[in-house]
Coordinates of C-alpha atoms in Angstrom, one line a residue:
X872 CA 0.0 0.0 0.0
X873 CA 1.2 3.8 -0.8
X874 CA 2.6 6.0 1.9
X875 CA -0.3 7.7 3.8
X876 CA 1.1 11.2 5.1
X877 CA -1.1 13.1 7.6
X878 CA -2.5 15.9 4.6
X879 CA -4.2 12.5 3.3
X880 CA -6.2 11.8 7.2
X881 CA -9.7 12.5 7.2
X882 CA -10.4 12.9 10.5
X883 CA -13.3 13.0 13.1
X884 CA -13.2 14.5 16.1
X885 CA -15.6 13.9 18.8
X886 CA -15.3 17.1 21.6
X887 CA -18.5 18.7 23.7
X888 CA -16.3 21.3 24.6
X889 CA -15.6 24.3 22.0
X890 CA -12.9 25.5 24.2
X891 CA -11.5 22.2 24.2
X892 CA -11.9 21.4 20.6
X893 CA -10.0 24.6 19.2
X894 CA -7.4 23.5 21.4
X895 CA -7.2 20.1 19.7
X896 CA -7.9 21.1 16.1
X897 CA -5.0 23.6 16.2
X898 CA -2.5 20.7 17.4
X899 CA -4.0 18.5 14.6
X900 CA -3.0 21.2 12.3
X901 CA 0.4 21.4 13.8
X902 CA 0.7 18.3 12.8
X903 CA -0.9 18.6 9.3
X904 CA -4.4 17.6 9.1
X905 CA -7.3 19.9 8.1
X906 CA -9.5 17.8 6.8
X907 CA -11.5 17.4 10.2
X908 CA -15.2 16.6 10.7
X909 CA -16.6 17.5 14.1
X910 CA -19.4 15.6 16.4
X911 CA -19.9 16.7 19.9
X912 CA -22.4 13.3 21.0
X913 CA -23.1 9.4 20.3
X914 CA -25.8 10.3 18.8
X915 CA -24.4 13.1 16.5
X916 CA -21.1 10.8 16.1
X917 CA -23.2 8.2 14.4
X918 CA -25.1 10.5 11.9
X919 CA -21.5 11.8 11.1
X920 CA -20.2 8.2 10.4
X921 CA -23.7 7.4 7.7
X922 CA -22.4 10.2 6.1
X923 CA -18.5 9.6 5.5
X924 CA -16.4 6.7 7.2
X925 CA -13.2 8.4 9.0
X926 CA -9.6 7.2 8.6
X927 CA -9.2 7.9 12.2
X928 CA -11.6 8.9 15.3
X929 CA -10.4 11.0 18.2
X930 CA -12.5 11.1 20.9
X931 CA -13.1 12.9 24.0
X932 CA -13.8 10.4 27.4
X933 CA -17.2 12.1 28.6
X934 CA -20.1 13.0 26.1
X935 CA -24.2 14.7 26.9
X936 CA -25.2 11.1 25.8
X937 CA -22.5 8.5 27.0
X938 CA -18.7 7.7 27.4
X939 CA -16.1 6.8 24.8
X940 CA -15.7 3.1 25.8
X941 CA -19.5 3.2 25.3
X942 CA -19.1 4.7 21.6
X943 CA -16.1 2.6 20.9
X944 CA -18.6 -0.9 22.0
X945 CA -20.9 0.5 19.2
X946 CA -18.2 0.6 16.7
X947 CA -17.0 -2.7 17.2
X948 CA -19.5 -3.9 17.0
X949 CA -20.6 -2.6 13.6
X950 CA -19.5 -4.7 10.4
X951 CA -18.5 -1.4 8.5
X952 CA -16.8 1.1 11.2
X953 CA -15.2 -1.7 13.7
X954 CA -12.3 -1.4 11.6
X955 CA -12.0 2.4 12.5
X956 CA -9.0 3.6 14.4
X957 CA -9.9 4.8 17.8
X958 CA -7.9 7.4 19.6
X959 CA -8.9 8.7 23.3
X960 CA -8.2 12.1 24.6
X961 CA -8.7 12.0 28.5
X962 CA -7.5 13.6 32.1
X963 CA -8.5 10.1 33.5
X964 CA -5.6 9.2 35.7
X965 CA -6.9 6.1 37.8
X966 CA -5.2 3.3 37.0
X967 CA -7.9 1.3 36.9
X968 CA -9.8 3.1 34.5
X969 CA -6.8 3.8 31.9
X970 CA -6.8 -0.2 32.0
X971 CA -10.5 -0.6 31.5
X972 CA -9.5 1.4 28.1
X973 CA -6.2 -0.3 27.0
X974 CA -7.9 -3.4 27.1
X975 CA -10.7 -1.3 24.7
X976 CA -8.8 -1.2 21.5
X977 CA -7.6 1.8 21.4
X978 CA -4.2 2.9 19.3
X979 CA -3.7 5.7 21.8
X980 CA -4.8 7.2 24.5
X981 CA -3.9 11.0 24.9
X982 CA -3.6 12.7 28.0
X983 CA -5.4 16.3 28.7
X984 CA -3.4 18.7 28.0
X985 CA -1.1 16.1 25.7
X986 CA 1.9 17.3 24.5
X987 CA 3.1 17.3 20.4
X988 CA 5.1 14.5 21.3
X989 CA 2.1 12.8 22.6
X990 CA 0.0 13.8 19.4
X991 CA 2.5 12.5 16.8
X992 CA 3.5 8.9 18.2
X993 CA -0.5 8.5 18.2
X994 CA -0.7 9.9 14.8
X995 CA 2.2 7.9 13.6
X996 CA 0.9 4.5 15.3
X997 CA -2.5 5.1 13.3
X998 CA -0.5 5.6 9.7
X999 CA 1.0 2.3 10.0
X1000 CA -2.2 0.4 10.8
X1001 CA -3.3 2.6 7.6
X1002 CA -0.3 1.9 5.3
X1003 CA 1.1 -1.0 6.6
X1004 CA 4.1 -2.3 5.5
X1005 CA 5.4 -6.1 5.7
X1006 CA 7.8 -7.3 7.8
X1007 CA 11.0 -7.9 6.0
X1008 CA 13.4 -11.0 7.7
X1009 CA 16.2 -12.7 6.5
X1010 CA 15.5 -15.6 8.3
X1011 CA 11.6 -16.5 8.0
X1012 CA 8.9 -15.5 5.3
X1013 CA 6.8 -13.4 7.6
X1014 CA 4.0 -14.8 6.1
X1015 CA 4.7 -18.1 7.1
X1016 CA 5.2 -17.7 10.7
X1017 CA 2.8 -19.1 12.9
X1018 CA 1.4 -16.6 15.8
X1019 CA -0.4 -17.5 18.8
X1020 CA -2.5 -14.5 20.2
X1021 CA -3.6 -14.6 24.2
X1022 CA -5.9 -12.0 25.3
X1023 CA -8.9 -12.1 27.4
X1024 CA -10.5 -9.1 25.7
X1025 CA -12.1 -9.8 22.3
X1026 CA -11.2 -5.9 21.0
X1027 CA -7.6 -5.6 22.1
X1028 CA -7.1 -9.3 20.0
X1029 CA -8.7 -7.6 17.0
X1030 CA -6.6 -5.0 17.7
X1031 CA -3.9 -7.0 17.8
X1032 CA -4.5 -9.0 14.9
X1033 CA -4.8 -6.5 12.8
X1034 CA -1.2 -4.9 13.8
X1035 CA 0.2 -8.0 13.3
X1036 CA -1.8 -8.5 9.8
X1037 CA -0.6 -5.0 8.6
X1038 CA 3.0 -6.8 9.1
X1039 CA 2.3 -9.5 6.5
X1040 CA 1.6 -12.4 9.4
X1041 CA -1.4 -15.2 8.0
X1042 CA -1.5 -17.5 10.4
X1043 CA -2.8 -16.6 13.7
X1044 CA -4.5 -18.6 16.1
X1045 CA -6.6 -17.0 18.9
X1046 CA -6.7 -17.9 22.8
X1047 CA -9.5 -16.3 25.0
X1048 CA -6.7 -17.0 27.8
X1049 CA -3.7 -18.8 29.1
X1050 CA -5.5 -22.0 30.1
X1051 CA -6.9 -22.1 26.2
X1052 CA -3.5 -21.6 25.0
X1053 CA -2.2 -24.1 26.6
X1054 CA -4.6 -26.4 25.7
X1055 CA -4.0 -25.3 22.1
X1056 CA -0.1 -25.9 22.6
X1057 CA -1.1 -29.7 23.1
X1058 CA -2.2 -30.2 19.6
X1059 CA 0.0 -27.1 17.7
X1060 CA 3.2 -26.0 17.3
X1061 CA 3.9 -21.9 16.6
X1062 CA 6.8 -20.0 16.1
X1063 CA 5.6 -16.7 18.3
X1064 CA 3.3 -16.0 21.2
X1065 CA 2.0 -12.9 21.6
X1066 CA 0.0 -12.9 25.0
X1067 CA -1.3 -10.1 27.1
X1068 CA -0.4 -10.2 30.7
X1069 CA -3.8 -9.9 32.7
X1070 CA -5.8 -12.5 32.4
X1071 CA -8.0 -15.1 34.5
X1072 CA -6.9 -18.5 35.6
X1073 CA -3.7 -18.5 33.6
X1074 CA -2.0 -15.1 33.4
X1075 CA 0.7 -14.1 31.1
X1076 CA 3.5 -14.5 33.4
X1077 CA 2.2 -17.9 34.6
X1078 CA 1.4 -19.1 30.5
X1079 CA 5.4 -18.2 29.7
X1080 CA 6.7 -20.4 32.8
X1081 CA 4.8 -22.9 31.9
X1082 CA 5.5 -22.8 28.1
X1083 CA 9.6 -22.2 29.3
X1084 CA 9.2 -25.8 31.5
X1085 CA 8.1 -27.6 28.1
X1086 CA 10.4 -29.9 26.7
X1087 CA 8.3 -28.9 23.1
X1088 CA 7.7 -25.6 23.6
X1089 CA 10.5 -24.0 25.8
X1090 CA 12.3 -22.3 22.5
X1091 CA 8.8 -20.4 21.4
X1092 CA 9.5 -16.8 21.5
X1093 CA 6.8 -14.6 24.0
X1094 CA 6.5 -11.3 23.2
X1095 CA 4.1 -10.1 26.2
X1096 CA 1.6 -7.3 26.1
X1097 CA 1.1 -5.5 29.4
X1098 CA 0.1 -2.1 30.3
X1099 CA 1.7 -2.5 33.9
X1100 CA 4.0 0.7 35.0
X1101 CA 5.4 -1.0 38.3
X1102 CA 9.3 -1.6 37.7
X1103 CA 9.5 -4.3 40.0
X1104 CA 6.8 -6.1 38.7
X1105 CA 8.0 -6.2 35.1
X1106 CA 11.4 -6.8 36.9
X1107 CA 9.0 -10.0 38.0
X1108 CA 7.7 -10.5 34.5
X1109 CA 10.9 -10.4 32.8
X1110 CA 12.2 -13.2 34.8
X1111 CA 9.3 -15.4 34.2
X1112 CA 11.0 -16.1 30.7
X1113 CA 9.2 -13.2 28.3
X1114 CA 11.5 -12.4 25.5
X1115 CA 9.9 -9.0 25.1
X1116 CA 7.5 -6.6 26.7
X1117 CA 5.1 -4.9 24.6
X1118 CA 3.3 -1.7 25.9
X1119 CA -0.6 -1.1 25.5
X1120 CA -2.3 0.5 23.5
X1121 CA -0.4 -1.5 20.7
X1122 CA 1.6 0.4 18.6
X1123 CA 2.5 -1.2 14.7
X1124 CA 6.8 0.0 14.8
X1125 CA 7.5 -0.9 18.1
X1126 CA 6.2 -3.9 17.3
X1127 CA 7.7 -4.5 13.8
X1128 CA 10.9 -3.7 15.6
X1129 CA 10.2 -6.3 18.6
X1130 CA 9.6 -9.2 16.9
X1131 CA 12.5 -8.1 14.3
X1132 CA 14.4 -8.9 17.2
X1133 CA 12.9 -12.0 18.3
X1134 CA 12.7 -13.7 15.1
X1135 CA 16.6 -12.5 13.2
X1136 CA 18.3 -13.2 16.8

């Protein structure tokens, strides 16, 4: 696919505030795109959409009618717009909550204020998943490789998938958790996991000791997907046998340069 710049983005942006959407709109320009549509409710987002499908949503958290996470469930669920890249702009700063959305599907989440910085590794992150670019090894055909994918939540998978589709990957296989993958391990053999770290009965860290103990399985890079801050815990993680640690939301060049890594070492 041809090189997408950010003159080429149509964009929608989703803001009840006018004070607060000038502020975004001149950072978007800052960063070259004008062509921006505007919608200030779920209601007035979805009118928006029949009219003209976006190459990227940016959305503020809290709207007259609903939340973001709220909006974004629609859009998954929707066989034309669940493809739709989904970026949230948000002062949230409890932990638990900035998880809830990580887990959402998102390919950024912005802080309020955000920084250019901020703005243009989102922007960025959303051009690859636009005009995605395969994976070029020495060693493998990327298309070839075969990728299992751990998560417990359905979007961040698809998500996920799609990042790793963009990089010329074919066969993937889908776990809803550890316990599934392992069972899955039983009958198949793979050439990368890609698992996220929280998940129920058999978390990441628990699903890589357990694949590192195998006899069949122990070489199997793991690539793990976490969007824990604590040091020591990843300290933790690390040691469990991961070969690389993956930050959500999931962003296409860090992980094109990750599993470069895993896979030409």
């Amino acid at each position: 696919m041809d090189y997408i710049s950010p003159e080429d983005l149509f964009l929608l942006l989703i803001e009840p505030s006018l004070t607060q959407r000038k502020v975004i709109v001149k950072e978007l320009n800052g960063e070259g795109i004008f062509n921006i549509d505007f919608a200030d409710s779920i209601a007035s987002t979805l009118e928006a959409l029949e009219q003209r499908t976006p190459d990227l949503i940016v959305s503020s958290l809290h709207m007259p009618d609903g939340s973001a996470t709220e909006l974004l469930s629609t859009l998954k669920a929707h066989e034309l717009w669940h493809q739709i890249p989904f970026m949230l702009v948000s002062s949230e700063t409890r932990r638990e909550q900035l998880e809830i959305f990580k887990q959402s599907g998102v390919v950024a989440i912005l802080p309020k204020p955000f920084t250019k910085a901020h703005l243009g590794k989102a922007i960025n992150a959303t051009l690859d998943i636009l005009a995605p670019q395969e994976l070029q090894l020495e060693l493998y055909d990327v298309q070839d490789i075969r990728i299992l994918l751990v998560d417990d939540s359905r979007l961040a998978r698809n998500h996920i998938r799609r990042v790793l589709t963009n990089l010329g990957a074919q066969y993937i296989t889908e776990a809803e958790d550890g316990a599934e993958a392992l069972a899955i391990l039983e009958e198949q053999l793979f050439d990368l996991i890609v698992t996220d770290f929280n998940m129920p009965e058999v978390n990441g860290q628990e699903l890589t000791e357990r694949i590192r103990a195998s006899d069949r399985h122990s070489h199997i890079p793991v690539m793990m997907v976490t969007s824990e801050a604590n040091d020591a815990h990843l300290a933790t993680v690390s040691q469990s046998g991961v070969n690389a640690l993956c930050d959500k939301p999931f962003e296409p060049e860090t992980v094109k340069r990750l599993l470069f890594q895993l896979l030409e070492q």
